[in-house]
CSV table of C-alpha atoms in Angstrom, one decimal:
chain,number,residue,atom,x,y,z
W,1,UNK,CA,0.0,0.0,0.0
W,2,UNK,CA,1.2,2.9,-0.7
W,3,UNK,CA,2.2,5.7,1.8
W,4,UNK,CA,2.8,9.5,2.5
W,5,UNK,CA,5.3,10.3,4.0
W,6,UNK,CA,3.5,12.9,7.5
W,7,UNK,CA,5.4,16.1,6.6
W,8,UNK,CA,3.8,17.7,9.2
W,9,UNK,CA,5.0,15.8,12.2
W,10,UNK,CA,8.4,16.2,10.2
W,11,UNK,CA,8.1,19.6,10.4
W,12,UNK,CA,7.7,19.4,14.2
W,13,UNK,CA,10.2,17.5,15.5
W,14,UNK,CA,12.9,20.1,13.3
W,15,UNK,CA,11.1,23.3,15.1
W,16,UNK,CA,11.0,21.8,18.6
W,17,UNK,CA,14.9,20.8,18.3
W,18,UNK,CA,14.0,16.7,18.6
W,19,UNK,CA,16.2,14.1,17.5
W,20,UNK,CA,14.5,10.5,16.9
W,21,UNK,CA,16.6,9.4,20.0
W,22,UNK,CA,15.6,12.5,22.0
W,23,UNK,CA,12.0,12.4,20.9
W,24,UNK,CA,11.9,8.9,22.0
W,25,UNK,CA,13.7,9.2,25.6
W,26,UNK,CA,10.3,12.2,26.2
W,27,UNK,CA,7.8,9.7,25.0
W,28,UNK,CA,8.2,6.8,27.0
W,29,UNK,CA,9.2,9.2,30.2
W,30,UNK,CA,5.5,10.7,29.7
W,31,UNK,CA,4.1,7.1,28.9
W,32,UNK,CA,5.6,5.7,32.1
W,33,UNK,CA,3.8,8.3,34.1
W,34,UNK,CA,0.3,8.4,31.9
W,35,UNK,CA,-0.4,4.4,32.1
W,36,UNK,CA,1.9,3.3,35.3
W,37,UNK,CA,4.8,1.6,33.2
W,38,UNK,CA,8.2,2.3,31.1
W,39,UNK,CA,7.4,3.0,27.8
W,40,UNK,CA,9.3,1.5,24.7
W,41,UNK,CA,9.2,3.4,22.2
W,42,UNK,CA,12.1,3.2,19.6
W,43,UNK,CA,13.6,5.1,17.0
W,44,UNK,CA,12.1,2.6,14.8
W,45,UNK,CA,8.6,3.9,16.1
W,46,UNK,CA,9.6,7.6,14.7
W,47,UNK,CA,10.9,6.7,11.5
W,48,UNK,CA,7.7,5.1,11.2
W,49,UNK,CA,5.6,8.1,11.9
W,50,UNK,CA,7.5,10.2,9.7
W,51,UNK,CA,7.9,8.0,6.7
W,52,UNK,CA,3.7,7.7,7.2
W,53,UNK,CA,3.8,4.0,7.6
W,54,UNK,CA,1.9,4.1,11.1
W,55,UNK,CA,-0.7,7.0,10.2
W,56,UNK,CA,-1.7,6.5,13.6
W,57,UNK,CA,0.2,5.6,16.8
W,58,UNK,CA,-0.7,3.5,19.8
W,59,UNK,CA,-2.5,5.2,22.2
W,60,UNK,CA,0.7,4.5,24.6
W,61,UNK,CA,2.4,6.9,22.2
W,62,UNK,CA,-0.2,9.0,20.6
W,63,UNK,CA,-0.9,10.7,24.2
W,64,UNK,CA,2.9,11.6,25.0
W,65,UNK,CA,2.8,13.6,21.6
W,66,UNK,CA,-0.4,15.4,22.1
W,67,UNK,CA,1.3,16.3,25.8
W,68,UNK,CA,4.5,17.1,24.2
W,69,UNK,CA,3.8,18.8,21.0
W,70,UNK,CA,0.8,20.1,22.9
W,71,UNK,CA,-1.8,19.8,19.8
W,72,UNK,CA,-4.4,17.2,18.5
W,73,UNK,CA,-3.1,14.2,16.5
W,74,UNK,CA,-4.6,15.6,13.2
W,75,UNK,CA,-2.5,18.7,13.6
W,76,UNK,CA,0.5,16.5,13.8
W,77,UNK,CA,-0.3,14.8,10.7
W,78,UNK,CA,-1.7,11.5,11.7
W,79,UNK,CA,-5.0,10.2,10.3
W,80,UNK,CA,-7.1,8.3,12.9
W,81,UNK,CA,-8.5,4.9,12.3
W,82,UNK,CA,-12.4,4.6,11.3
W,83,UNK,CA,-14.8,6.9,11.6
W,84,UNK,CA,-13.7,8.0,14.9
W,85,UNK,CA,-11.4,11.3,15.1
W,86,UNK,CA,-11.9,11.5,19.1
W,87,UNK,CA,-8.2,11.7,21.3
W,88,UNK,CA,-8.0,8.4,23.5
W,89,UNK,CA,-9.2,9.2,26.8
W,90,UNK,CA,-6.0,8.3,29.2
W,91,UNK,CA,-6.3,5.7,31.7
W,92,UNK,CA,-7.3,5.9,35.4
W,93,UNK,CA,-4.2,6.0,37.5
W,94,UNK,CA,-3.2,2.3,39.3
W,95,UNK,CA,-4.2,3.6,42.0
W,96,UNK,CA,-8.1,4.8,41.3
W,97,UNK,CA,-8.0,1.5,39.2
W,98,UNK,CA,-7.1,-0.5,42.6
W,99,UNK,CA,-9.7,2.0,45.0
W,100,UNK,CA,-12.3,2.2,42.4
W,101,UNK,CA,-14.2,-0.3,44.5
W,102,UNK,CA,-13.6,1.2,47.7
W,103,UNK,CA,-14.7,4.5,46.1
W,104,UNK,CA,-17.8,3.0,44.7
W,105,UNK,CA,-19.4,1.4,47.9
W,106,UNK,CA,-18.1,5.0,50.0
W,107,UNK,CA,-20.0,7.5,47.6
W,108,UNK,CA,-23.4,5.3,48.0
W,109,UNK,CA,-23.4,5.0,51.7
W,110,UNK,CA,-22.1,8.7,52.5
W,111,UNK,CA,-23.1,11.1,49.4
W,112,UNK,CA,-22.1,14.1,51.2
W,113,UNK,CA,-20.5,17.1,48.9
W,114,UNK,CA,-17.2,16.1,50.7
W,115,UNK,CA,-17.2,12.5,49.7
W,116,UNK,CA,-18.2,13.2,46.3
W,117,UNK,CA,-15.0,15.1,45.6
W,118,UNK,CA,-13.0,12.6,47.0
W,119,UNK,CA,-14.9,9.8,44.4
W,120,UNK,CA,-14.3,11.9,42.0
W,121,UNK,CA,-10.7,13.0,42.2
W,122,UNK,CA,-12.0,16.4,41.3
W,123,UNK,CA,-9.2,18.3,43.4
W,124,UNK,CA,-7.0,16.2,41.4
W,125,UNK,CA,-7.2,18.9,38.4
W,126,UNK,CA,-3.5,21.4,38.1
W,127,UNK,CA,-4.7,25.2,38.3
W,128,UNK,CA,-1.3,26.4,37.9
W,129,UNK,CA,1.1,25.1,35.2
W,130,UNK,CA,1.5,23.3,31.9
W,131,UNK,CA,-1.8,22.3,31.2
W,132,UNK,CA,-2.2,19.6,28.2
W,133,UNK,CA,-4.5,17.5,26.8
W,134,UNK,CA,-3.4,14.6,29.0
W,135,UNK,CA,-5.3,16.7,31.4
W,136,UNK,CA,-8.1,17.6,29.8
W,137,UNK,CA,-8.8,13.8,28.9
W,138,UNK,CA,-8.6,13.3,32.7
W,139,UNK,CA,-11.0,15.9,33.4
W,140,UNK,CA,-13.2,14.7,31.6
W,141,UNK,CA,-12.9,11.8,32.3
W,142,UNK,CA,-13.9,13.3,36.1
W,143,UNK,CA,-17.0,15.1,34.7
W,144,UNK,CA,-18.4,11.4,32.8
W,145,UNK,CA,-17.9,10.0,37.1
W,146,UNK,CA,-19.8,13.3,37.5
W,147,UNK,CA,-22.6,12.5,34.7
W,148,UNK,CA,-23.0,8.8,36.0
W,149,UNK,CA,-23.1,9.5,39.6
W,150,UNK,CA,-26.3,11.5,39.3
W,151,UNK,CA,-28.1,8.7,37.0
W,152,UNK,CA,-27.3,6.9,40.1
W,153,UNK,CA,-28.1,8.8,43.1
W,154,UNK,CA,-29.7,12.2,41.9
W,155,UNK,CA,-28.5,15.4,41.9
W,156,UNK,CA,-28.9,16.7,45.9
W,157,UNK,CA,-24.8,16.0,46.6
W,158,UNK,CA,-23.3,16.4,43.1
W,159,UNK,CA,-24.4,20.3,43.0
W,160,UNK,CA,-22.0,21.2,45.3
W,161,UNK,CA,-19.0,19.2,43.8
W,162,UNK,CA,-20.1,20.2,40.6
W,163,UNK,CA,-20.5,24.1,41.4
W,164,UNK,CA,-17.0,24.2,43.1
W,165,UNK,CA,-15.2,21.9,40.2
W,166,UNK,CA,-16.6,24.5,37.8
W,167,UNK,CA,-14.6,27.2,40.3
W,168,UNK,CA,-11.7,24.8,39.9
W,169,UNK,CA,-11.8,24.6,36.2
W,170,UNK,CA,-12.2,28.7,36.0
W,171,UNK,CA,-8.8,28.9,37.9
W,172,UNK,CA,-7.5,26.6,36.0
W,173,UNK,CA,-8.4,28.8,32.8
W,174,UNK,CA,-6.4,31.5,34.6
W,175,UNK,CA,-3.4,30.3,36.2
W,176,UNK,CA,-2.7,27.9,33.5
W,177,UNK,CA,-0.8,27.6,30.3
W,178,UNK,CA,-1.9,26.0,27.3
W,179,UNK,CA,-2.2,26.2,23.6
W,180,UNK,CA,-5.1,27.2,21.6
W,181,UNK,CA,-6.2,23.4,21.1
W,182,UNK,CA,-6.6,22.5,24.8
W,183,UNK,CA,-8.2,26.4,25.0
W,184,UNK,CA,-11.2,25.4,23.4
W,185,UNK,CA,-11.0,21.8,24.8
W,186,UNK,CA,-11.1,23.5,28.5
W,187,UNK,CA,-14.2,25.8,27.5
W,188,UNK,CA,-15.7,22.6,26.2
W,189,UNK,CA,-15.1,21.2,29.7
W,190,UNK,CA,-16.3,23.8,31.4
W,191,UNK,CA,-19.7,23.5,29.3
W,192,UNK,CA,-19.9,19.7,29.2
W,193,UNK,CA,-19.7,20.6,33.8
W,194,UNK,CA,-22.1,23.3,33.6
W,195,UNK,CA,-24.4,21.3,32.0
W,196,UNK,CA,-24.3,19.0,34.5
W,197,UNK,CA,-24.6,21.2,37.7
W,198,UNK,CA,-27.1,22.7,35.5
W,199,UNK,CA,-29.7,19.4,35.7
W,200,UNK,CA,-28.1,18.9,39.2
W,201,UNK,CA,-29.8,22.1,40.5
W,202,UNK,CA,-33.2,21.1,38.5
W,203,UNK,CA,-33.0,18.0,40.5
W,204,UNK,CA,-32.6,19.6,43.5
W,205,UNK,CA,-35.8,21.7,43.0
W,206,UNK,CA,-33.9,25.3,42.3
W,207,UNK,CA,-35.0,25.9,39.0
W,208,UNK,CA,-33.2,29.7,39.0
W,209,UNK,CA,-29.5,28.1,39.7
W,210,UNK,CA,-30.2,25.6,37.3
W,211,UNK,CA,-30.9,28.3,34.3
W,212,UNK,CA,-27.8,30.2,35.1
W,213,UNK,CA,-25.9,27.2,34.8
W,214,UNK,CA,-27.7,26.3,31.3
W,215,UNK,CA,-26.8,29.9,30.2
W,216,UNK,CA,-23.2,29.7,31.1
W,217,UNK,CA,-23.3,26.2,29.2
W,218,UNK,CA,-23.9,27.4,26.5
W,219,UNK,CA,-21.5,30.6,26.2
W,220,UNK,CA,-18.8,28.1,27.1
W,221,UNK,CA,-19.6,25.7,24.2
W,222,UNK,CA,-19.8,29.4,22.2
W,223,UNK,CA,-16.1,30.1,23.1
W,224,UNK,CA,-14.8,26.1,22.4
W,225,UNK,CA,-16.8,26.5,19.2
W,226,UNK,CA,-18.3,23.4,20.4
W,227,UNK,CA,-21.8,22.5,18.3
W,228,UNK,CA,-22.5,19.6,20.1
W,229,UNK,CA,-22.3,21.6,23.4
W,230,UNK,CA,-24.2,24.0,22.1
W,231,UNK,CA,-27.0,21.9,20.8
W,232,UNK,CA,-27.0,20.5,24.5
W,233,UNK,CA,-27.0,23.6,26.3
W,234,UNK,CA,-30.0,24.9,23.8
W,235,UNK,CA,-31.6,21.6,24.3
W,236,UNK,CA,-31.5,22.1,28.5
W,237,UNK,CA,-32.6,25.7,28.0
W,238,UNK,CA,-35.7,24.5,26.5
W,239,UNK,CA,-36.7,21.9,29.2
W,240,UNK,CA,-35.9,24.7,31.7
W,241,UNK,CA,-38.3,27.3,30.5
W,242,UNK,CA,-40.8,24.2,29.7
W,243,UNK,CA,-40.9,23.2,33.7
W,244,UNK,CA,-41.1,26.7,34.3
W,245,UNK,CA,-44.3,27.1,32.2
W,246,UNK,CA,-43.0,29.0,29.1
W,247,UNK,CA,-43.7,26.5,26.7
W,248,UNK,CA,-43.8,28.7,23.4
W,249,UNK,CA,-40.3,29.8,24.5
W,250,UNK,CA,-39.2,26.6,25.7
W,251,UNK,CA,-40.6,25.6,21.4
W,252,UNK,CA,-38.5,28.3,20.2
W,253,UNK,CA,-35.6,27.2,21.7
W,254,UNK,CA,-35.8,23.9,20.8
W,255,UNK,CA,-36.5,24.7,17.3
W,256,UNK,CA,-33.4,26.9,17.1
W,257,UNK,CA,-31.6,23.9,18.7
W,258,UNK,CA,-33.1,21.4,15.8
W,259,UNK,CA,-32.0,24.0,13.2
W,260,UNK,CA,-28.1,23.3,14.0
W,261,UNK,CA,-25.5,21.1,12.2
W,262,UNK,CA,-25.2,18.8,14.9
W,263,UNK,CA,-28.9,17.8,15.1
W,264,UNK,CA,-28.3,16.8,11.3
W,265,UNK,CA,-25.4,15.5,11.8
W,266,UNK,CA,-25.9,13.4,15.0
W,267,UNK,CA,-28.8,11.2,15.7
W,268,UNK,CA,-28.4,11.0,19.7
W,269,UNK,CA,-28.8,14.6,19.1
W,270,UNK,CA,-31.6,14.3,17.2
W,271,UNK,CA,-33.5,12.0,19.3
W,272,UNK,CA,-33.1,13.8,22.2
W,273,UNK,CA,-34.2,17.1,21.0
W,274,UNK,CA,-37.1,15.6,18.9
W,275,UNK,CA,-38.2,14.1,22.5
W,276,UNK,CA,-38.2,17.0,24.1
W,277,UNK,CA,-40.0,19.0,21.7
W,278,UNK,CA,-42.5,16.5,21.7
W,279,UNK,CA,-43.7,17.3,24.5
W,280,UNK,CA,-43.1,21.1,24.2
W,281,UNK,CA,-45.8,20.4,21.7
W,282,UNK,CA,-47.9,18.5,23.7
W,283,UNK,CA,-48.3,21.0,26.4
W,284,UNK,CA,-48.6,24.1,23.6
W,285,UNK,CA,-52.0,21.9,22.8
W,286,UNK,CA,-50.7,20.8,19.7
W,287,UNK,CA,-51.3,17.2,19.5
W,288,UNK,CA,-50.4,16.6,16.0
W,289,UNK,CA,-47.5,18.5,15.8
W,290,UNK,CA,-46.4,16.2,19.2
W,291,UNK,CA,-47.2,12.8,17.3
W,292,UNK,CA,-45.0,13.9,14.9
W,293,UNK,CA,-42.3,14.5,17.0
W,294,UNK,CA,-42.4,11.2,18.9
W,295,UNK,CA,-41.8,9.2,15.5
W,296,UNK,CA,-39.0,11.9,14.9
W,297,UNK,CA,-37.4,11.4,18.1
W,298,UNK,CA,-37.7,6.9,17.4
W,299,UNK,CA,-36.7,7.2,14.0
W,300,UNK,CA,-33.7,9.0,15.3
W,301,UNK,CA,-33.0,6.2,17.5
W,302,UNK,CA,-33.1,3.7,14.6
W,303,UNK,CA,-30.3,5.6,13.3
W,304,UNK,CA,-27.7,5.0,16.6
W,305,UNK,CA,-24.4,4.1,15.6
W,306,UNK,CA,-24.1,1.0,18.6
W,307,UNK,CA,-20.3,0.5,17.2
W,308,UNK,CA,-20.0,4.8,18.2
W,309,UNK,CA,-20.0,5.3,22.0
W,310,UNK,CA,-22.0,7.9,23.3
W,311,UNK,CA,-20.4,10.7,24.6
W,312,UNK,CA,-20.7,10.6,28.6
W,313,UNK,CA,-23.8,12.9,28.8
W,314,UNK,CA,-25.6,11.0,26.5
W,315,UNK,CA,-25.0,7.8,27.9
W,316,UNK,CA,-28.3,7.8,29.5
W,317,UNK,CA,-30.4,8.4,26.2
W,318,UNK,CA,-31.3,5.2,25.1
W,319,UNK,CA,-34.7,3.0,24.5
W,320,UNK,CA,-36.0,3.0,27.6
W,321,UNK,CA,-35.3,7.0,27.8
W,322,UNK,CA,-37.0,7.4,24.8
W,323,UNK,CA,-39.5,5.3,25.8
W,324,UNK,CA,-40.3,7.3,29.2
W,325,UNK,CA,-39.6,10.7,27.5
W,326,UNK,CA,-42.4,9.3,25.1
W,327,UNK,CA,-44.9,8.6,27.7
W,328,UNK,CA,-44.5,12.2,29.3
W,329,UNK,CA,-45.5,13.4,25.5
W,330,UNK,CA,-48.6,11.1,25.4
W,331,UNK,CA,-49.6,12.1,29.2
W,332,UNK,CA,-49.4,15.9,28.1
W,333,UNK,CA,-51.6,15.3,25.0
W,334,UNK,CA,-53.9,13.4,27.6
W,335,UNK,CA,-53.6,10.2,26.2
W,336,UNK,CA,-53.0,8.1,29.6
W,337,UNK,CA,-52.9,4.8,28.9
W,338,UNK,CA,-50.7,5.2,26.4
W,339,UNK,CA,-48.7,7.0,29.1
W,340,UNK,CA,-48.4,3.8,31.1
W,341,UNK,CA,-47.8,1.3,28.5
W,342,UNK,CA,-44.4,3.6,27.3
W,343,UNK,CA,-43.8,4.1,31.0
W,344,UNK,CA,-43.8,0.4,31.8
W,345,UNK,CA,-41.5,-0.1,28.5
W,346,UNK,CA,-39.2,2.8,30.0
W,347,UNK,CA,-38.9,1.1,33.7
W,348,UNK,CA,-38.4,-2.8,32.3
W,349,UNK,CA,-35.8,-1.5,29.3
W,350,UNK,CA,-33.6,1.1,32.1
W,351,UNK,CA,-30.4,-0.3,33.0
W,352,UNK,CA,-29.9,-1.7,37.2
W,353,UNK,CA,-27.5,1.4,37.1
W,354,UNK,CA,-30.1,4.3,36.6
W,355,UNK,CA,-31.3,4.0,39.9
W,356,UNK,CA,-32.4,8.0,39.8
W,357,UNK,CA,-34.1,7.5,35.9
W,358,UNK,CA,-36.0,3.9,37.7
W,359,UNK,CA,-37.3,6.5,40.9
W,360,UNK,CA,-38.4,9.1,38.4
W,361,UNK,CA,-40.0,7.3,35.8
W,362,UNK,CA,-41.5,4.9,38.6
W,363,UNK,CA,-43.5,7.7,40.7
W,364,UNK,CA,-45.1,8.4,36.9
W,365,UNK,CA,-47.4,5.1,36.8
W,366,UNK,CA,-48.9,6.3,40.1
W,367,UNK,CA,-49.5,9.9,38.8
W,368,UNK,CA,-51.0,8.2,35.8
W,369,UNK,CA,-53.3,5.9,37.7
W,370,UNK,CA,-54.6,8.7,39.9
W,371,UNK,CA,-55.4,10.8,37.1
W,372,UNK,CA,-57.6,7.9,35.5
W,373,UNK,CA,-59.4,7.0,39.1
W,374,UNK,CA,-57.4,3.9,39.9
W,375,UNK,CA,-56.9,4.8,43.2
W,376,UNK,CA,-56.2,1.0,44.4
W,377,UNK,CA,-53.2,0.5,42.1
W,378,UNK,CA,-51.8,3.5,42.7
W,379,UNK,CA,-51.2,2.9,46.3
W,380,UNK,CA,-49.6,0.0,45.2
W,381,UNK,CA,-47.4,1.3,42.6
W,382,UNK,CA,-46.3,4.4,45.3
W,383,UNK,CA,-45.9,2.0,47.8
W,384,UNK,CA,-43.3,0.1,45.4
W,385,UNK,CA,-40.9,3.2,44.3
W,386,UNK,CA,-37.9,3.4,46.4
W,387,UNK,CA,-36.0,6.4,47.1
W,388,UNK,CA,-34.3,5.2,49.7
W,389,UNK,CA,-30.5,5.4,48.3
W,390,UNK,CA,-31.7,8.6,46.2
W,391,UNK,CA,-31.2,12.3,46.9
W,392,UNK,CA,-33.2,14.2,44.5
W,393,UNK,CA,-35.8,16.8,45.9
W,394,UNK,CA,-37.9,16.6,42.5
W,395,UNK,CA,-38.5,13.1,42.5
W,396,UNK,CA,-39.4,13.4,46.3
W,397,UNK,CA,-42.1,16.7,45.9
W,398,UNK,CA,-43.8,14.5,43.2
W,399,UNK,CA,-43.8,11.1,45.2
W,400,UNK,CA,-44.8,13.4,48.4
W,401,UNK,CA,-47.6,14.7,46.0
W,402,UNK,CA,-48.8,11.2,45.0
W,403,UNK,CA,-49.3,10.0,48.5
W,404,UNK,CA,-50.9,13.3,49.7
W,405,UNK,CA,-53.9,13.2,47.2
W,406,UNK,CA,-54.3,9.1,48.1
W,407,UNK,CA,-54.8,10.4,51.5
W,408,UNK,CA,-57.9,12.4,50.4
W,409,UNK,CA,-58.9,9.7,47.7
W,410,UNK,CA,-61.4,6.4,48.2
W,411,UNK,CA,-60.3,3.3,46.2
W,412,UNK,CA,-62.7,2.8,43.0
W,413,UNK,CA,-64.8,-0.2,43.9
């Protein structure tokens, strides 16, 4: 097969002063600290880069020369393999790999702010130095823990951890040094982390906080130029003004948010956003226009690359989320038992994991079955949702809300 020889990583190693030898005594140094053990790298490995025979090194090697040429692959000529252009996400330290466990079993038993920090390794992040992509891969790495933490416990504990990591981060913006490339990859971050305190603080019933963060979400994605953080941010913008009652704003919004390049582009995007609006329509009154939307938002899904990971954030949009987002469409456009069958789909398809997705969508059945006069069953269904291991003050006001109008309600004979 023929090759091309990668002028551009040629052209680095003569402007940064590197030998082959030298280049590969820095490599393995950086590798031996990134993944726990000597690297070995040879000169062989370099010639091989240059002369465009690897167009794509190990990730044992390909993270050294992001950290030490302190740009992306492609801007060091290599061509990644696939479909995927994404930078290898470094691996946890041998140490977090041996704790993880530990870690684990602490954060569910004593989910205080403090404890999640500590999980997290979030005061693990430099604010002063040479900051590199190495670090950003580790940060967010810590904001993914972040993302899949609240899936499992609810937001109550993560918004402070969350709040004071985005501090962290912001210092880290200014008593830092870094190139353009991890620039925009910081502000993209910083986005991806006030998304998440963002939903953190709608969890924990403070709807104002939670809008600030959405806005400051999005002008971060702005400044990375990130469209896929931007299409996020627009799409949490929109749920926020739809719980808050502003539902032809929350439609704007979430038509603006349709309208981008990344909607097109990426289907998880797509489904999500369609989902939403569905029920943005629903509530509007517009029934038809909210049909339309569901099939939108499950034709989408058809299209999931399963071989493409999700990013972190998205992790938690898959059938059974569509499913329950679904049912909240139907419920709004007063069709309940169609409500309830795409609920139940929702709680048998959610994975053990989403313990806070299984709470929310399992106080919905009851609301459902109190709306339609089946007073019996819904005590039982209340009876049976466990939140117990949760801290989330939204799912608790509606559960609290169920069991208060059983109190004034007979069972239907």
């Amino acid at each position: 097969m023929d090759t091309q020889r990668n002028a551009a990583f040629e052209s680095l190693l003569r402007e940064h002063g590197y030998t082959h030898r030298g280049l590969v005594k820095d490599v393995n140094r950086i590798s031996a600290r990134i993944f726990g053990r000597p690297g070995e790298a040879t000169d062989r490995h370099v010639r091989r880069w240059v002369s465009g025979k690897v167009r794509w090194p190990t990730t044992r090697y390909l993270l050294p020369l992001v950290e030490i040429f302190d740009r992306p692959p492609e801007a060091m000529g290599f061509v990644p393999r696939g479909a995927s252009s994404r930078l290898p996400v470094p691996p946890p330290r041998a140490a977090d790999r041996e704790e993880d466990d530990v870690r684990r079993r602490t954060f569910v038993v004593g989910s205080t702010a403090a404890t999640v920090a500590v999980v997290l390794g979030l005061d693990e992040t430099p604010v002063s130095g040479r900051l590199t992509f190495t670090d950003i891969g580790r940060i967010n790495n810590a904001i993914g823990r972040l993302d899949a933490h609240f899936n499992a416990i609810g937001g109550g504990p993560l918004l402070t951890a969350a709040t004071a990591y985005i501090d962290r981060l912001r210092d880290a913006v200014d008593g830092c040094t870094y190139g353009p490339g991890v620039e925009k990859a910081l502000h993209s971050s910083i986005s991806s982390l006030y998304s998440s305190a963002g939903w953190a603080a709608h969890d924990d019933g403070q709807g104002d906080l939670a809008r600030l963060h959405h806005a400051a979400a999005l002008q971060s994605a702005i400044l990375a130029d990130d469209r896929r953080g931007q299409a996020r941010a627009w799409s949490n913008l929109a749920m926020q003004a739809r719980t808050e009652g502003r539902h032809r704003e929350a439609l704007q919004i979430n038509r603006a948010a349709l309208d981008s390049r990344q909607a097109r582009q990426d289907p998880r995007v797509a489904a999500l956003l369609h989902s939403r609006l569905a029920i943005g329509h629903a509530r509007a009154g517009d029934y038809p226009a909210a049909a339309r939307s569901v099939l939108a938002a499950e034709t989408a899904h058809d299209r999931f690359d399963t071989a493409e990971p999700a990013p972190p954030w998205l992790r938690f949009l898959d059938a059974a989320e569509i499913a329950g987002l679904s049912a909240i469409a139907h419920r709004a456009m007063g069709r309940l038992p169609d409500a309830e069958i795409a609920t139940a789909q929702a709680l048998q398809l959610l994975a053990p994991n989403m313990r806070r997705n299984k709470a929310y969508y399992g106080v919905q059945p009851a609301e459902l079955q109190v709306a339609q006069g089946d007073i019996a069953r819904a005590r039982t269904t209340a009876a049976a949702v466990d939140t117990s291991a949760l801290s989330s003050q939204h799912i608790s006001d509606r559960l609290t809300h169920v069991h208060r109008t059983l109190t004034t309600q007979e069972p239907r004979p």
